[in-house]
CSV table of C-alpha atoms in Angstrom, one decimal:
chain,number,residue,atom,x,y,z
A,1011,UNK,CA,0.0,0.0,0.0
A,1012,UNK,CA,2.9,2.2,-0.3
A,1013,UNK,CA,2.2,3.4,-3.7
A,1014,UNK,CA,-1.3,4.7,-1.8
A,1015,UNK,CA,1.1,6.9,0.5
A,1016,UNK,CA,3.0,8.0,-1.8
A,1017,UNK,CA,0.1,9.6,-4.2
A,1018,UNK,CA,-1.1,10.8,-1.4
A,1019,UNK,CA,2.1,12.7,-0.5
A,1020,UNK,CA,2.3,13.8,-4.0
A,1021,UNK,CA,-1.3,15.1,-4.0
A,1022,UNK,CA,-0.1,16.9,-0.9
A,1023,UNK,CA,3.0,18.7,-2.3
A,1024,UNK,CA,0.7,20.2,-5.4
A,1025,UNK,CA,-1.6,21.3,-3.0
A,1026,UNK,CA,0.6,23.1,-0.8
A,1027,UNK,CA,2.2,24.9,-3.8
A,1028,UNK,CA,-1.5,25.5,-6.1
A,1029,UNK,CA,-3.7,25.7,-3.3
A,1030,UNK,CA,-6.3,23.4,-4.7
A,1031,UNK,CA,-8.5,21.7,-2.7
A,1032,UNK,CA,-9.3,18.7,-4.4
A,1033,UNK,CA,-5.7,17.7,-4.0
A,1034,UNK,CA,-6.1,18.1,-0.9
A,1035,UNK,CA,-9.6,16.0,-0.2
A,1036,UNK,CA,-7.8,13.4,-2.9
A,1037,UNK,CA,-4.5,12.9,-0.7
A,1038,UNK,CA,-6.9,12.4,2.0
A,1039,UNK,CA,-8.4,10.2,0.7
A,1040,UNK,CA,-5.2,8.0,-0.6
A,1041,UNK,CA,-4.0,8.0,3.0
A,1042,UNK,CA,-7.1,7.0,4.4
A,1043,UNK,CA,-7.4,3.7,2.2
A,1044,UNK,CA,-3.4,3.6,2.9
A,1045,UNK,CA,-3.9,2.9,6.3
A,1046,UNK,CA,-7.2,0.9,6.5
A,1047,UNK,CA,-5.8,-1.9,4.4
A,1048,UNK,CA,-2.7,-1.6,6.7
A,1049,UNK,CA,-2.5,-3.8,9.6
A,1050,UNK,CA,-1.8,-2.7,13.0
A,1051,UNK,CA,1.2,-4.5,13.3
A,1052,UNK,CA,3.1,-3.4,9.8
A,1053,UNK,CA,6.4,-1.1,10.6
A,1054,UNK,CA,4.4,1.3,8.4
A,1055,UNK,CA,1.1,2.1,9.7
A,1056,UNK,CA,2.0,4.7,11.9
A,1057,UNK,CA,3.7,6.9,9.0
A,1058,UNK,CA,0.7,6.1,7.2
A,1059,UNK,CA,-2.0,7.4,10.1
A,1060,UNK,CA,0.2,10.3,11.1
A,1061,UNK,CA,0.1,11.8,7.0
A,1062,UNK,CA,-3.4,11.2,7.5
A,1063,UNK,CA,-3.8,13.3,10.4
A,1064,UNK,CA,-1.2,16.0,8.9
A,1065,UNK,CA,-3.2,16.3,5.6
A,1066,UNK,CA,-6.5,16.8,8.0
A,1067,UNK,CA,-5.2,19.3,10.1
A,1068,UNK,CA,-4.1,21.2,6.8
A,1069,UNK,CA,-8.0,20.7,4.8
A,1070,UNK,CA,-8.9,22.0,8.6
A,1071,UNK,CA,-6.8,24.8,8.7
A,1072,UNK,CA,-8.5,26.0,5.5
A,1073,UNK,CA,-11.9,25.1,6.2
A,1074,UNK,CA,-12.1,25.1,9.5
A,1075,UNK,CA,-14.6,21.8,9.8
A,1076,UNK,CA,-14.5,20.7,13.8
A,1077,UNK,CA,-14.8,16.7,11.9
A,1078,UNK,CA,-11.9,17.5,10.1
A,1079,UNK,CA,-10.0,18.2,13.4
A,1080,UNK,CA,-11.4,15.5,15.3
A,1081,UNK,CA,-10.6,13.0,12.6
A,1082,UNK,CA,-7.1,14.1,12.7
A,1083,UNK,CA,-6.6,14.0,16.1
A,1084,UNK,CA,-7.8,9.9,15.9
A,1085,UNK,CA,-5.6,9.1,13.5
A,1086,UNK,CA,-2.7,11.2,15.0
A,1087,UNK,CA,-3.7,9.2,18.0
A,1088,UNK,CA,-3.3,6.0,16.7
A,1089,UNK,CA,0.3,6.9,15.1
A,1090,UNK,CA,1.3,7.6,18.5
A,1091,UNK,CA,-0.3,4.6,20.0
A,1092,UNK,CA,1.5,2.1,17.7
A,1093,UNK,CA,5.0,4.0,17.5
A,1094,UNK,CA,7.4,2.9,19.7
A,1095,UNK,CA,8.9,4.9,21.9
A,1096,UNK,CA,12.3,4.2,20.9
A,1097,UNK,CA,11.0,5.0,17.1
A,1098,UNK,CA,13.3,8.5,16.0
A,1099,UNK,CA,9.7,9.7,15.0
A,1100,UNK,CA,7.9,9.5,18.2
A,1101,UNK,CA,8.6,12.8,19.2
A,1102,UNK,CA,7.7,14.2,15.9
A,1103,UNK,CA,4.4,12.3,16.3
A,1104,UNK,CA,3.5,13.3,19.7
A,1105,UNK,CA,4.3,17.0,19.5
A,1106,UNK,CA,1.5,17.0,16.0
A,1107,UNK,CA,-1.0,15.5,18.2
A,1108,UNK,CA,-0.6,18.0,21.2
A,1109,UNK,CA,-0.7,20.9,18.5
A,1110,UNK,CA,-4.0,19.7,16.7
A,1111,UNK,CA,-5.5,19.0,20.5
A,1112,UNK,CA,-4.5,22.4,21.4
A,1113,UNK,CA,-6.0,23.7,18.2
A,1114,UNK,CA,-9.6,21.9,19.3
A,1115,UNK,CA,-9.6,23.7,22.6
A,1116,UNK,CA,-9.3,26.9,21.1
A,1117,UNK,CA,-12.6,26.2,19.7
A,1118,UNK,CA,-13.8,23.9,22.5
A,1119,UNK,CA,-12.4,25.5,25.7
A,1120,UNK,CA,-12.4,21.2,27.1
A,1121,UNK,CA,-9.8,21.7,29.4
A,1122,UNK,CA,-9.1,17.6,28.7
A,1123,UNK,CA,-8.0,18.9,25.3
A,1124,UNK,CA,-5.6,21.3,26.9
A,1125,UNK,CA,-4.5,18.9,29.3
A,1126,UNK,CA,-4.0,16.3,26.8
A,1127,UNK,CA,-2.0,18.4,24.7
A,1128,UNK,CA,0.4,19.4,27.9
A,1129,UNK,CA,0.9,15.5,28.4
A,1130,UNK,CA,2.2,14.7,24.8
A,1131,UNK,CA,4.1,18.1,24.4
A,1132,UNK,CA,5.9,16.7,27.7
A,1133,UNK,CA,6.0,13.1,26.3
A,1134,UNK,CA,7.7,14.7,23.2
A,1135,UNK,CA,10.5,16.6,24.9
A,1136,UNK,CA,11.2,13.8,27.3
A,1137,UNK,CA,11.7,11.4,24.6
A,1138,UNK,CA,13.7,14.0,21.7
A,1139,UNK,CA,17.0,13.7,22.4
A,1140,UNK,CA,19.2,16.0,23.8
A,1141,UNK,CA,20.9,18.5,21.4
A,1142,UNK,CA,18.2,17.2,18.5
A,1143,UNK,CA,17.9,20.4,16.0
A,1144,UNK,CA,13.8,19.9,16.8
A,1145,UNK,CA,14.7,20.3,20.3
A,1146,UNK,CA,13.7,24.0,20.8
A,1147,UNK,CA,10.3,23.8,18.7
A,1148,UNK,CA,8.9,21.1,21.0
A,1149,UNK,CA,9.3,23.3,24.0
A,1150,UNK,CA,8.2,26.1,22.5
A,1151,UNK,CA,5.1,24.0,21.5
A,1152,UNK,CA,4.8,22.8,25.2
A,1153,UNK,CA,4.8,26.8,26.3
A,1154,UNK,CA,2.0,27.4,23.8
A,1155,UNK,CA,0.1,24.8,25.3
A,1156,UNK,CA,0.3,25.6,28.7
A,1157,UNK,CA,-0.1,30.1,28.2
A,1158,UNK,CA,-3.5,28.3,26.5
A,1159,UNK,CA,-4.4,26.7,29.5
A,1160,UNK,CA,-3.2,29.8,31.3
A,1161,UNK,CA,-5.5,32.4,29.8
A,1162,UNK,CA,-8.7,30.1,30.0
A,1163,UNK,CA,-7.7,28.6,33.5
A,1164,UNK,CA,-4.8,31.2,35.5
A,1165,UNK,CA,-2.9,29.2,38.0
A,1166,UNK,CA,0.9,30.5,38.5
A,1167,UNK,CA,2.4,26.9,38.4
A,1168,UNK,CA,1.0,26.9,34.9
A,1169,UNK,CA,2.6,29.7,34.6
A,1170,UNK,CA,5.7,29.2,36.1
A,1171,UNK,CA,5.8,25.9,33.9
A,1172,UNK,CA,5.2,28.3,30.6
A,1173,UNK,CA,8.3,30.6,31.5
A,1174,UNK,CA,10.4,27.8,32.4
A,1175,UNK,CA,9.8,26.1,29.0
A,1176,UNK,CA,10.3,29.4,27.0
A,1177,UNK,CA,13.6,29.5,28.8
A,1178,UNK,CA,14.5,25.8,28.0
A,1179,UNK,CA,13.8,26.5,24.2
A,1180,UNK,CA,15.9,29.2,24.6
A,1181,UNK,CA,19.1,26.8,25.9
A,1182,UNK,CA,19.0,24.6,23.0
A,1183,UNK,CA,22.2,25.6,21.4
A,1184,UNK,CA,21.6,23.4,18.7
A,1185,UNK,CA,18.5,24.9,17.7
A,1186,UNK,CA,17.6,27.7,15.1
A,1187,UNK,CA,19.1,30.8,16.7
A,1188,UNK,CA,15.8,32.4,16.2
A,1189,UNK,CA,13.4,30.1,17.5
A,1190,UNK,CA,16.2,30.2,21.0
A,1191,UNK,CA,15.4,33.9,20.9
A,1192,UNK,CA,11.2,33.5,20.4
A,1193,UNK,CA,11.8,31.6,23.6
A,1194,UNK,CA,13.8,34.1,25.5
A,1195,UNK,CA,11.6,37.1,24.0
A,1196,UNK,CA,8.2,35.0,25.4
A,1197,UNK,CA,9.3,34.7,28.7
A,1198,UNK,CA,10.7,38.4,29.0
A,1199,UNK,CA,7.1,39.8,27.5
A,1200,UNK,CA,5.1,37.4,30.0
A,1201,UNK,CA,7.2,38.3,32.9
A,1202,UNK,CA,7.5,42.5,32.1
A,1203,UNK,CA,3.3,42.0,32.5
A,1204,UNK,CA,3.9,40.1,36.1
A,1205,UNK,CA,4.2,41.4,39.5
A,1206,UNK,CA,7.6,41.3,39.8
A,1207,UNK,CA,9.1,38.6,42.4
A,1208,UNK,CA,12.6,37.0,42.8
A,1209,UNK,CA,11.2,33.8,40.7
A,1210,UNK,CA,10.0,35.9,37.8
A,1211,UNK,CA,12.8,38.3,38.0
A,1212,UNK,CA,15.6,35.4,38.0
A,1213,UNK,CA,13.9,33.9,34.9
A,1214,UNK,CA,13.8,37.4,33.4
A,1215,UNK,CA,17.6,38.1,33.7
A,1216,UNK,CA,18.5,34.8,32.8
A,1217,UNK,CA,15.8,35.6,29.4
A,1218,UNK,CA,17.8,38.6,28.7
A,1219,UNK,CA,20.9,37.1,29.3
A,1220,UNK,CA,20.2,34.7,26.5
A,1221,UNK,CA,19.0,37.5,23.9
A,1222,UNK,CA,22.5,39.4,24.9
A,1223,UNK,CA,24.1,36.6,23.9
């Protein structure tokens, strides 16, 4: 069922440079009856579910159908399930799913959505390992997660767990340069809005330390 993936993928690509969305529905689709006449316990499966949740969360992006999320989140769901976690991808796999699970409670406000997405961004960093270019991006998608749950539910060790994984992004010194300073930048911003104590004035030297440098 490869050669269904890889239509797919190629329906993808043309989509993502003409903008047409019958590509899009059509790599759907291709991924779709890639991965139902996949069994559970093929080595390729979970590639095969997780371009089936990526190529939802795009049609959703654009369309912005709540089915089109919640599809994507199932078979993002199921990637993750069936990965191992020594698999290089898991990461990868788990940080997707916390982003389209963050997108749903945007529109939901379920706080198991946000909570979900917290546990797989963690998941995700825990597992990538250390001084992996990718590094930076999942704790930056962690921080997004939890200033979500923040604004909709304020607790300051949510907080405190937001400025402390802006500031890890930030120490990945094999990450993009700029992503590092998005993380140093986030946690300055949040904490020039905070009253000011010696926790969030530690982690907002040690923020500007990092853009000086």
């Amino acid at each position: 069922h490869a050669h269904l993936n890889s239509f797919g993928c190629a329906l993808q690509a043309r989509f993502d440079r003409l903008g047409k969305l019958e590509d899009a529905e059509r790599a759907i689709e291709a991924f779709q009856r890639a991965a139902e006449l996949t069994p559970n316990g093929h080595i390729s499966k979970p590639m095969y579910l997780c371009n089936l949740g990526s190529s939802l969360q795009v049609h959703f992006t654009h369309l912005g159908v709540p089915e089109d999320l919640d599809a994507a989140i199932v078979a993002q769901r199921s990637a993750v399930e069936l990965t191992p976690d020594a698999h290089a991808s898991k990461p990868e796999r788990l940080t997707s799913l916390g982003n389209s699970l963050s997108s749903r409670f945007q529109r939901s406000g379920d706080v198991n959505d946000i909570e979900d997405a917290i546990t797989m961004q963690f998941s995700a960093v825990n597992l990538i390992p250390v001084g992996h270019a990718y590094r930076a991006f999942i704790w930056m998608n962690l921080g997004g997660a939890l200033i979500m749950k923040f604004e909709k539910f304020p607790e300051v060790s949510t907080l405190q767990r937001f400025l402390e994984a802006s500031i890890r992004a930030s120490d990945e010194e094999t990450s993009p340069p700029s992503v590092r300073l998005e993380g140093a930048l986030r946690c300055i911003r949040m904490c020039s809005v905070l009253s000011q104590n010696d926790h969030t004035l530690g982690l907002s030297m040690e923020a500007y330390e990092r853009v000086f440098n």
